Coordinates of C-alpha atoms in Angstrom, one line a residue:
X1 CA -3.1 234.8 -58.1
X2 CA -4.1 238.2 -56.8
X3 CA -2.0 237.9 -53.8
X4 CA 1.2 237.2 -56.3
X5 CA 0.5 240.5 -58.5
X6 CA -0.2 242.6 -55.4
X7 CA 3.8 241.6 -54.0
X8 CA 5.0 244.8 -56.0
X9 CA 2.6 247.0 -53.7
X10 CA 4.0 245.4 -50.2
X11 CA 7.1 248.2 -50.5
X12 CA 4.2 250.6 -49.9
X13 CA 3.1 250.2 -46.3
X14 CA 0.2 253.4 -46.3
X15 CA -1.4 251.4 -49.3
X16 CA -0.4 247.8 -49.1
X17 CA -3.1 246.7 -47.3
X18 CA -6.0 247.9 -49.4
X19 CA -3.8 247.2 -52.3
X20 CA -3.1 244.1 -51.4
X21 CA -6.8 243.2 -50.5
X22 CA -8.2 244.6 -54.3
X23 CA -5.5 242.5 -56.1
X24 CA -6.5 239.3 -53.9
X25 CA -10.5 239.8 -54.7
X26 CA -9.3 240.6 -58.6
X27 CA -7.4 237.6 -58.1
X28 CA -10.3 235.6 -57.0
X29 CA -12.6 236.8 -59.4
X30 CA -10.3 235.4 -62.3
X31 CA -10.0 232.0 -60.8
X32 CA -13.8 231.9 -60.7
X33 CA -14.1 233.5 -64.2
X34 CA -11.0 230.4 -65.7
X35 CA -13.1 227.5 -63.5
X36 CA -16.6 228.8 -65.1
X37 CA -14.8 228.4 -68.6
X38 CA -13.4 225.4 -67.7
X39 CA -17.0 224.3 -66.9
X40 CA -17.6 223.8 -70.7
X41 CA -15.2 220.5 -70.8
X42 CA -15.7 217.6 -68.8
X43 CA -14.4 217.3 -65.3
X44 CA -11.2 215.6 -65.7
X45 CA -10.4 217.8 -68.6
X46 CA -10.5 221.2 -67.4
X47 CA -8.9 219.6 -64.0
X48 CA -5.5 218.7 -65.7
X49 CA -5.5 222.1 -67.8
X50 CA -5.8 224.0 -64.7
X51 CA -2.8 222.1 -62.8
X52 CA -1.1 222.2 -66.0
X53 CA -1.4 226.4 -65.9
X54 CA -0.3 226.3 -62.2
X55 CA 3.0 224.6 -63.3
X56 CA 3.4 226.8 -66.2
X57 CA 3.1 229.5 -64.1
X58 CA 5.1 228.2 -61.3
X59 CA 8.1 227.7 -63.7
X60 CA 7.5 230.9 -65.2
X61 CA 8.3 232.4 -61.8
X62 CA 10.9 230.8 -61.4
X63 CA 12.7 231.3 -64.2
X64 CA 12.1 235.4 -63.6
X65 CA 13.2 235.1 -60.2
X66 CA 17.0 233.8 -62.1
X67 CA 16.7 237.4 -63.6
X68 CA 19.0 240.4 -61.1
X69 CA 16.0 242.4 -61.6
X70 CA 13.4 240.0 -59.7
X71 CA 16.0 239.6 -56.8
X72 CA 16.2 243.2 -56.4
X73 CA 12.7 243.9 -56.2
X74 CA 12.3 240.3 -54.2
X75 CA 14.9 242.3 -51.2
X76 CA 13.1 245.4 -51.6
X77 CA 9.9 244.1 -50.7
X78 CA 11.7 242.6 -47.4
X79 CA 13.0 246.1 -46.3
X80 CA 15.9 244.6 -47.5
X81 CA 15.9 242.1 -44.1
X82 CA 16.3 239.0 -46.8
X83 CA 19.3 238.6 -49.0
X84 CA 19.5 235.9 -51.1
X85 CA 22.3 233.9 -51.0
X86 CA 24.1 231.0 -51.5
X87 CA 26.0 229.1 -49.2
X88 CA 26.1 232.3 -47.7
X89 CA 28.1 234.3 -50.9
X90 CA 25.7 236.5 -53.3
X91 CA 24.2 234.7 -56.0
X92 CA 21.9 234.7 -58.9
X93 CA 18.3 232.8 -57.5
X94 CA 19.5 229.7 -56.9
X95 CA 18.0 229.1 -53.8
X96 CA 15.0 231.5 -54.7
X97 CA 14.1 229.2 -57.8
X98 CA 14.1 225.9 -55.4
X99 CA 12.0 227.6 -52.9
X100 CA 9.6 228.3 -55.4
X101 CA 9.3 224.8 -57.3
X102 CA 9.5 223.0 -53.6
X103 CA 6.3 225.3 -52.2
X104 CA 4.1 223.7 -55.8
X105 CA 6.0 220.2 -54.9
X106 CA 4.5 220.6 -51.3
X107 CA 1.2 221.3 -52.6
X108 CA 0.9 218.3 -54.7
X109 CA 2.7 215.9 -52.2
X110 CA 0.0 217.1 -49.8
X111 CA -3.1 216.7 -52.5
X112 CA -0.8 213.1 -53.5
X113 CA -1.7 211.9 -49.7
X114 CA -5.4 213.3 -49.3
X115 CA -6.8 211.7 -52.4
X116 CA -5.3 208.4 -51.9
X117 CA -7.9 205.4 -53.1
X118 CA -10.2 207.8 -54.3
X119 CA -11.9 205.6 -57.1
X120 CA -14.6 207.9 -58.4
X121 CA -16.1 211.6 -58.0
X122 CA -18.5 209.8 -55.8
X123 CA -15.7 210.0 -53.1
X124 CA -16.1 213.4 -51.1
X125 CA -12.2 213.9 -51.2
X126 CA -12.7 213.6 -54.7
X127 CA -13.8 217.6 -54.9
X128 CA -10.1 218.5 -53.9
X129 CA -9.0 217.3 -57.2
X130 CA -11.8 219.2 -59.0
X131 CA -12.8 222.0 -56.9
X132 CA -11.9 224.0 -54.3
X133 CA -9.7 226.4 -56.7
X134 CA -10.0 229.7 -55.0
X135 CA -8.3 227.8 -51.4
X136 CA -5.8 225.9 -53.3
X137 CA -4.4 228.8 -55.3
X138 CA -4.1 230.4 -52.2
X139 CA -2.9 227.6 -50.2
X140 CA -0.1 227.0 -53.1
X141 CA 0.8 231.3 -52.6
X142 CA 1.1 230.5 -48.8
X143 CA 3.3 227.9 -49.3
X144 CA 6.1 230.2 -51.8
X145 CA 5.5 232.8 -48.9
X146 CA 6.4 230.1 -46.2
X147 CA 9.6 228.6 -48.1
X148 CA 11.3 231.9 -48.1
X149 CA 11.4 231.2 -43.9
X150 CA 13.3 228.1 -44.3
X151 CA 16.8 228.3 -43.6
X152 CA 19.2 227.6 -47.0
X153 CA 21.3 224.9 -46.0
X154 CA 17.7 223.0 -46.6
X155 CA 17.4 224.1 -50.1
X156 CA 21.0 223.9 -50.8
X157 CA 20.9 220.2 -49.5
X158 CA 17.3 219.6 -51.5
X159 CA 18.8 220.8 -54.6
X160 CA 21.7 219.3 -54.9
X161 CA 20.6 215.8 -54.2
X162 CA 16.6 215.3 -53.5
X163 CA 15.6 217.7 -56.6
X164 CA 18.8 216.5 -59.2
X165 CA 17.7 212.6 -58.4
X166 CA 13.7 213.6 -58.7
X167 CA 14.5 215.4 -62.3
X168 CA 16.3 212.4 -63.3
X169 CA 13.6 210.2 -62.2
X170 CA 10.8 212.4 -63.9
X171 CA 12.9 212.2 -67.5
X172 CA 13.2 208.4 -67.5
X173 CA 9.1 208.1 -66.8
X174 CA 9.0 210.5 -70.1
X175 CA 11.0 208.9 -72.1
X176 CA 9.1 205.6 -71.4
X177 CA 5.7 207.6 -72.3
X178 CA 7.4 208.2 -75.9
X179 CA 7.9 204.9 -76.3
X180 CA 4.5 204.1 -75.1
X181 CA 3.1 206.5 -77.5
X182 CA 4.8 205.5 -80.3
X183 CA 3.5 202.0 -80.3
X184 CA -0.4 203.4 -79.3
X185 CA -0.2 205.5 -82.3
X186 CA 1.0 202.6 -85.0
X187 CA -1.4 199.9 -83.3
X188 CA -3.8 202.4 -83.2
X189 CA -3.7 203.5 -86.9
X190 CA -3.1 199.4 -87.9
X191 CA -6.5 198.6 -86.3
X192 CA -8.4 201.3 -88.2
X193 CA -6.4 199.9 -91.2
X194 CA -7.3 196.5 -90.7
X195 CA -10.7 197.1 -89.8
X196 CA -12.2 199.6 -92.0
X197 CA -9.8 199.3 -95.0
X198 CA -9.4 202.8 -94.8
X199 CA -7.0 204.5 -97.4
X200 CA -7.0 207.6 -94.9
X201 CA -5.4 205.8 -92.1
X202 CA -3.3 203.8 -94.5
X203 CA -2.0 207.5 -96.2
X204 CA -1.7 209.3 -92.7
X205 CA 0.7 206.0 -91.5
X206 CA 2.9 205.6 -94.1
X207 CA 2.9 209.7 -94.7
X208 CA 3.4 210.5 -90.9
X209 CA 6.3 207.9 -90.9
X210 CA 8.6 209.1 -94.1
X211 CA 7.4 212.7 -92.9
X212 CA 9.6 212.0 -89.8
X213 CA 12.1 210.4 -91.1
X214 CA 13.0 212.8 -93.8
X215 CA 12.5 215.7 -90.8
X216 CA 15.1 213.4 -88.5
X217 CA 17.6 213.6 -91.6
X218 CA 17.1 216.9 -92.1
X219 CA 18.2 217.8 -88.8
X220 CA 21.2 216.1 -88.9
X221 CA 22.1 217.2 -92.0
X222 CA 21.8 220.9 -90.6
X223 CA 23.5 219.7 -87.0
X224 CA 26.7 218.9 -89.2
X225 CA 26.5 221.8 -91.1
X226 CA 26.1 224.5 -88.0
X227 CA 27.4 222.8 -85.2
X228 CA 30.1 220.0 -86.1
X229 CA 33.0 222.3 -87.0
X230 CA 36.8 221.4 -86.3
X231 CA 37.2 221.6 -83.1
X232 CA 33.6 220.6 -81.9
X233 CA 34.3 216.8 -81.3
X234 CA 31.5 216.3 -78.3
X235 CA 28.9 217.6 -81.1
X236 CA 30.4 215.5 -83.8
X237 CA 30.2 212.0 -81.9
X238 CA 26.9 213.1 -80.4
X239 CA 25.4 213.9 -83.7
X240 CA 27.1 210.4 -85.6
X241 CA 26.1 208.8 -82.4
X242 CA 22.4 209.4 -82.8
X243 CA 22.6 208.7 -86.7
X244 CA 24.2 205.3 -86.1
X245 CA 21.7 204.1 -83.8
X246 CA 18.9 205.3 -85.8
X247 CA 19.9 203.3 -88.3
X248 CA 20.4 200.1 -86.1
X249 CA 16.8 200.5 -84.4
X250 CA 14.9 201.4 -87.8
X251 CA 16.8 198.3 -89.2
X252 CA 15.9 196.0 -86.0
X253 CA 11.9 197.2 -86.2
X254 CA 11.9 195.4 -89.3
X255 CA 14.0 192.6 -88.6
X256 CA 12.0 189.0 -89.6
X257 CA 12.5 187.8 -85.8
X258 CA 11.4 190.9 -84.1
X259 CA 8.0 190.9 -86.9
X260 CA 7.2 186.9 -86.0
X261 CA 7.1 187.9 -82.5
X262 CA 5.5 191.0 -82.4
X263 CA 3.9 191.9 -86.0
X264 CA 2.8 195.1 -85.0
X265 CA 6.3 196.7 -85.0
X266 CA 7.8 198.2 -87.6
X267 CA 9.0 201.7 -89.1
X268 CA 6.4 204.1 -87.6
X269 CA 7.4 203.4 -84.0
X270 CA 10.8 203.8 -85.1
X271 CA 9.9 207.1 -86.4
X272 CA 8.9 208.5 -83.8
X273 CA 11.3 207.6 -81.7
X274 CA 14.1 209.3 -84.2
X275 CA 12.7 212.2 -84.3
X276 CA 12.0 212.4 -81.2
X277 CA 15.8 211.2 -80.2
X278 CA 17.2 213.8 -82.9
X279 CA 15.3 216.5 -81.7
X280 CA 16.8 216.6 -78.3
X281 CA 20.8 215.4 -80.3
X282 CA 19.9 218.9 -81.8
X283 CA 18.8 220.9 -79.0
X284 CA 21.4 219.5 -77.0
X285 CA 24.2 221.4 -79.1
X286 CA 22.0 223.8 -79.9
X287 CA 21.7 224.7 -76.5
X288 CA 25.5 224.3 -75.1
X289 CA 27.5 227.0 -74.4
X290 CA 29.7 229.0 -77.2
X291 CA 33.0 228.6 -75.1
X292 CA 34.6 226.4 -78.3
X293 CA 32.9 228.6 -81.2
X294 CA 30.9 225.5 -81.8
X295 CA 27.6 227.2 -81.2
X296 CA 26.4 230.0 -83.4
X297 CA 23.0 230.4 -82.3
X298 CA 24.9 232.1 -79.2
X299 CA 26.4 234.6 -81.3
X300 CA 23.5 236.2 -82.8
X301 CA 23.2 238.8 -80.7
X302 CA 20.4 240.8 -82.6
X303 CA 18.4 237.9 -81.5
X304 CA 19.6 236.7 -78.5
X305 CA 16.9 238.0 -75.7
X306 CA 14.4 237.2 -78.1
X307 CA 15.7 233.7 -78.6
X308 CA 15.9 233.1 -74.8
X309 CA 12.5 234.8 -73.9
X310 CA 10.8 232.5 -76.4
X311 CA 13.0 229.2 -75.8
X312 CA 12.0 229.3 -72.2
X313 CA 8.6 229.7 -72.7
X314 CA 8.1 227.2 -74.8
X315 CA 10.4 224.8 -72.9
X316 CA 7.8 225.5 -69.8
X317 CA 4.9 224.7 -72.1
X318 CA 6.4 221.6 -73.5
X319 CA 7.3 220.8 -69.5
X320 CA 3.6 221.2 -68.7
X321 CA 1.9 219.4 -71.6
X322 CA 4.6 216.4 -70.8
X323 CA 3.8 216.4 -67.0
X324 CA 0.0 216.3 -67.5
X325 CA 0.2 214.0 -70.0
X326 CA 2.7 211.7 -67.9
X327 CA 0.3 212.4 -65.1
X328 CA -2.7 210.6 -66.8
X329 CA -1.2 207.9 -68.8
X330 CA -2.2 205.1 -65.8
X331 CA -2.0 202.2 -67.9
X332 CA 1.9 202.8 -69.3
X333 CA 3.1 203.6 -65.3
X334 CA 1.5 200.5 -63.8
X335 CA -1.9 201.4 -63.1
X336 CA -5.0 199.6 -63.6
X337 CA -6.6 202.8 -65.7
X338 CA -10.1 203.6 -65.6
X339 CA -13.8 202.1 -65.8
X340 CA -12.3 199.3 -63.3
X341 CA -15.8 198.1 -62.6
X342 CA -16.7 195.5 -60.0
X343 CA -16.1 191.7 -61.5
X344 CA -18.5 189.0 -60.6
X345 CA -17.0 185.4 -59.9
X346 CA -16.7 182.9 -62.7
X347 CA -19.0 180.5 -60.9
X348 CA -21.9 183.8 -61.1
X349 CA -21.0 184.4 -64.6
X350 CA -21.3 180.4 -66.0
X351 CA -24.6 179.9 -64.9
X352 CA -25.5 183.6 -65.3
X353 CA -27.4 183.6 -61.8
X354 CA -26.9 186.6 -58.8
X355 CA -27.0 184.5 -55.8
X356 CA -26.8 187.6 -53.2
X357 CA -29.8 188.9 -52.4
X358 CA -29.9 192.5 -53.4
X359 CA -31.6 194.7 -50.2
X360 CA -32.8 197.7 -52.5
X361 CA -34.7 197.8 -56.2
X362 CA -31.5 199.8 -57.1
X363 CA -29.2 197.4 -56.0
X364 CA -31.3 194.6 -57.9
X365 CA -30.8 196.9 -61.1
X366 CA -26.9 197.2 -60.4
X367 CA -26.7 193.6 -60.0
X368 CA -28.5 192.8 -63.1
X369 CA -26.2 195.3 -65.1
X370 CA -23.2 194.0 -64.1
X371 CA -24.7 190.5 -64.6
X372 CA -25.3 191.5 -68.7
X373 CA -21.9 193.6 -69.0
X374 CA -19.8 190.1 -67.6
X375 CA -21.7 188.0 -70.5
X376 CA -21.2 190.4 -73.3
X377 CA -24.8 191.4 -73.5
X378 CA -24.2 195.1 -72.8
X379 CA -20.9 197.3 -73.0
X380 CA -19.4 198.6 -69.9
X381 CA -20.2 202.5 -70.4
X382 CA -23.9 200.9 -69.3
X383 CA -23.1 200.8 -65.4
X384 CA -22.1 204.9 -66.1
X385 CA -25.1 205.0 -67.5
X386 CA -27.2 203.8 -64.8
X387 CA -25.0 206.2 -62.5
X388 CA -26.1 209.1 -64.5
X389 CA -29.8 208.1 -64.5
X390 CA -29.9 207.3 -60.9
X391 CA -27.9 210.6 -59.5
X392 CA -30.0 213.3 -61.5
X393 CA -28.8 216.3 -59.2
X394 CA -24.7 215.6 -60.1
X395 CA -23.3 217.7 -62.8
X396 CA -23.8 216.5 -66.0
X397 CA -20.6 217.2 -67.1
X398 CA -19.1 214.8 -64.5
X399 CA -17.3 212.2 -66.5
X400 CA -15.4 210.2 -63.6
X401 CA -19.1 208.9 -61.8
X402 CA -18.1 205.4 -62.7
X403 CA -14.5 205.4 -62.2
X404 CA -11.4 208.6 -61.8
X405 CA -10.2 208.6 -65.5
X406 CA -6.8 208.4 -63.7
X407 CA -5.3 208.0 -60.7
X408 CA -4.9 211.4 -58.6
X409 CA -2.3 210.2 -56.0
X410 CA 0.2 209.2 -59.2
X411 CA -1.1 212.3 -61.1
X412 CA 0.4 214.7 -58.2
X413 CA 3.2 212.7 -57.5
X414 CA 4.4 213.3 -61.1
X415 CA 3.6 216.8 -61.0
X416 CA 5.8 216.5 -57.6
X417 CA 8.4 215.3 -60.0
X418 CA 7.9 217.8 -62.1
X419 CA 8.7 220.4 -60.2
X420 CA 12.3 218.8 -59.4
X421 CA 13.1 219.3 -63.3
X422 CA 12.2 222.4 -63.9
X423 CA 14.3 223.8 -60.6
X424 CA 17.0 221.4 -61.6
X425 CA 17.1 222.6 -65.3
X426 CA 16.9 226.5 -64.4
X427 CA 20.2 226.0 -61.9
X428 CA 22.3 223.8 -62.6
X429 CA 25.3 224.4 -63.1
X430 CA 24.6 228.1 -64.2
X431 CA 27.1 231.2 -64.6
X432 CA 25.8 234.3 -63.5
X433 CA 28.9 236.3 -65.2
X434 CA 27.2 235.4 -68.8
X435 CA 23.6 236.3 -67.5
X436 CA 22.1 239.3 -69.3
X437 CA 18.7 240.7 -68.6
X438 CA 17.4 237.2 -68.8
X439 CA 18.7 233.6 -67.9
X440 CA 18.6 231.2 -70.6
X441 CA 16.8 228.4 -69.8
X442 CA 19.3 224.8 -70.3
X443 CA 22.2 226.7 -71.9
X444 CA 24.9 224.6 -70.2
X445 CA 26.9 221.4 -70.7
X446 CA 25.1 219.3 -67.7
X447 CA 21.6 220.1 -69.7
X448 CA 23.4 219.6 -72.8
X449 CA 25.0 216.0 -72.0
X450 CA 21.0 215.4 -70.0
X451 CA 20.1 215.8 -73.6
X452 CA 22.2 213.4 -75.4
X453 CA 22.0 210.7 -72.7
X454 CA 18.5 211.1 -72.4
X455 CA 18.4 210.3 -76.2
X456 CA 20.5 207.2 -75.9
X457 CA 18.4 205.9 -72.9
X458 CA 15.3 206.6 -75.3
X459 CA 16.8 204.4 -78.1
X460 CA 17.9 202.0 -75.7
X461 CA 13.9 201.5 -73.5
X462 CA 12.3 201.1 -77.3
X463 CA 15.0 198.4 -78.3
X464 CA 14.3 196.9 -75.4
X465 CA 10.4 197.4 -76.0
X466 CA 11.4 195.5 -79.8
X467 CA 13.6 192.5 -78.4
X468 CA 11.5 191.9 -75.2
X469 CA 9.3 189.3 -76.3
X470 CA 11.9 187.4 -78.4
X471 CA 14.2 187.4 -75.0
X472 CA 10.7 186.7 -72.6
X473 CA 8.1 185.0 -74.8
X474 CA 6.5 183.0 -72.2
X475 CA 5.8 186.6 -70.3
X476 CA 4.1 187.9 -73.5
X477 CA 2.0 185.0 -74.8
X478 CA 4.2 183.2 -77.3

């Protein structure tokens, strides 16, 4: 991080050096003073903050090097020896913002690669993940340094095609978490219903559901009012668009059929899923262009930096929490998830005997455990246990002993996806003659209509998620 804020100093050659070298140790220092806070959450925790912060700051950086301002300074540090260009005519960053979001997607393909298999901290490739944040910061610096080298037919190939078909590819694995989520939360609040009778859980259900229905009406109400003048017909059949199959997927959720086969559907999914599906009808036309005076947010011009500044902030923040959370949700993506502990055969566990001769006392215990976890006479979390009591000199705030809380080659190769969006949503198709101080972040028609279809294919994957085992009962138990 040093290294980055000593780049201003570089135009000085007398003082660059020592400059450079105070800002780098400053920068360490800071690293060392976040990872020692981090040290108060587990592990795995304060792991996925800190590559969540990377991105953030990644995108960040990107989005100011969009800005005339950061090119300027970005040739000046060069002696002006690098232009940047595209396609070999001046532009605004283009290239710059993909050579910054491929040196991060590097990184992580690289860490994607090393920390394949690795099952538990116990693994010593398993401190690359955790650890080591002083080398990788600067290891992740090197690489923006080293992309700036590569010739730009490279980028202008990798961003038209590899980064456009990696952003679509990281939407649709979101937009399957959402669903995801929405049934986790319902089932989730049914079993505490269902067990514990609870009026809580019962009031937070029903009030979290109409809470986000009446918000999903509310915007559409104001979505006609603001943006579905005469004139506007791609925001009129977007907006009625959304509001139809709302209706349709609430009304299936509920639908006799769909409850005999899968009881725990119903209205809060479908909440969640309008809301969520409104949200992004309304900052799709929110969002587009003010070409057909169908977009008045664009015309506030007492508020227009302000409104940009804070809209792509908070669109990198939303990025980040969506990436890490994609990143460890191993169970909705395919994977096994964690505490995968070692089975013993069925034969072993009918007549409750080890019939492998342990060679150590420790090993003896181990068997044993396992031996009582596989009959029900102890819970799993007993073989992390015995870990902790048998490896006194780990950390105690080491929560992945037993088993990685989720898998660190997927983890990186969604953050590698990542990457691909954000580069995709700060470029395309933008218009440097309506660029002010700042670039706003998604204000065209291709992120408008990503928006909108993204939406549809939203409603569509939780349809699909309803009406599933009605079409395929024998694949889910019926």
């Amino acid at each position: 991080m040093g290294a980055l804020l000593s780049l201003p100093l570089l135009a000085l050659p007398s003082l660059g050096t020592l400059a450079t070298f105070g800002a780098s140790c400053c920068g360490a220092a800071t690293c060392s003073a976040v990872c020692s806070a981090c040290g108060k959450f587990q592990s795995s925790m304060a792991t996925r903050i800190a590559y969540a912060v990377i991105l953030l700051v990644n995108s960040i950086l990107s989005w100011i090097m969009l800005t005339p301002w950061a090119l300027k300074k970005l040739q000046h540090l060069t002696l002006d020896y690098m232009t940047i260009t595209c396609d070999g005519k001046q532009c605004t960053g283009w290239v710059a913002v993909h050579r910054i979001n491929f040196a991060l997607g590097l990184f992580h393909a690289i860490l994607a690669m090393l920390l394949l298999g690795v099952r538990s901290s116990k693994d010593g490739r398993a401190a690359l993940q955790n650890g080591f944040w002083g080398p990788k910061v600067i290891l992740w610096l090197a690489f923006v340094v080293m992309t700036f080298f590569i010739p730009e037919s490279f980028f202008m190939f990798w961003g038209n095609y590899v980064a456009l078909a990696g952003a679509m590819l990281f939407l649709l694995l979101g937009l399957i978490l959402l669903v995801d989520l929405a049934h986790t939360w319902a089932e989730y609040c049914l079993e505490k219903i269902e067990n514990h009778d609870s009026r809580a859980w019962r009031g937070l259900l029903i009030g979290s559901t109409l809470g986000m229905y009446v918000a999903s009406f509310a915007m559409i109400i104001v979505m006609y009012i603001f943006f579905a003048h005469g004139g506007c017909s791609m925001n009129q059949a977007a907006i009625t668009i959304n509001l139809i199959v709302l209706l349709i997927v609430s009304f299936i959720s509920v639908h006799p059929t769909i409850q005999e086969y899968n009881p725990k559907a119903g209205l809060a999914q479908s909440a969640m899923v309008a809301i969520y599906c409104t949200y992004l009808t309304m900052s799709a036309v929110s969002m587009e262009p003010d070409d057909k005076h169908c977009n008045p947010l664009v015309r506030a011009r007492g508020t227009r930096t302000a409104s940009i500044v804070v809209g792509a902030i908070v669109t990198m923040l939303t990025i980040a929490y969506t990436t890490t959370r994609a990143a460890t949700q191993g169970i909705a993506l395919g994977s096994k998830g964690s505490h995968a502990y070692s089975q013993l055969d069925n034969e072993e566990v009918e007549h409750g005997l080890v019939t492998q001769q342990p060679s150590t006392r420790r090993e003896m215990r181990a068997e044993a455990l396992r031996a009582a976890v596989e009959s029900g006479s102890l819970p799993a979390s007993a073989l992390d246990e015995d870990d902790d009591e048998s490896d006194d000199g780990r950390d105690a705030k080491d929560d992945e002993r037993g088993s990685t809380q989720y898998n660190y080659s997927l983890f990186h190769i969604i953050f590698l996806l990542a990457t691909t969006w954000v580069a995709t949503l700060l470029t395309q198709n933008i218009d440097a003659d309506e660029q002010g101080d700042f670039a706003p972040v998604g204000r065209t028609y291709w992120a408008s209509w990503v928006k909108i279809v993204s939406a549809w294919v939203c409603y569509a994957i939780y349809t699909w998620s309803l009406v599933a085992p009605v079409v395929l009962p024998d694949r889910f138990g019926h």
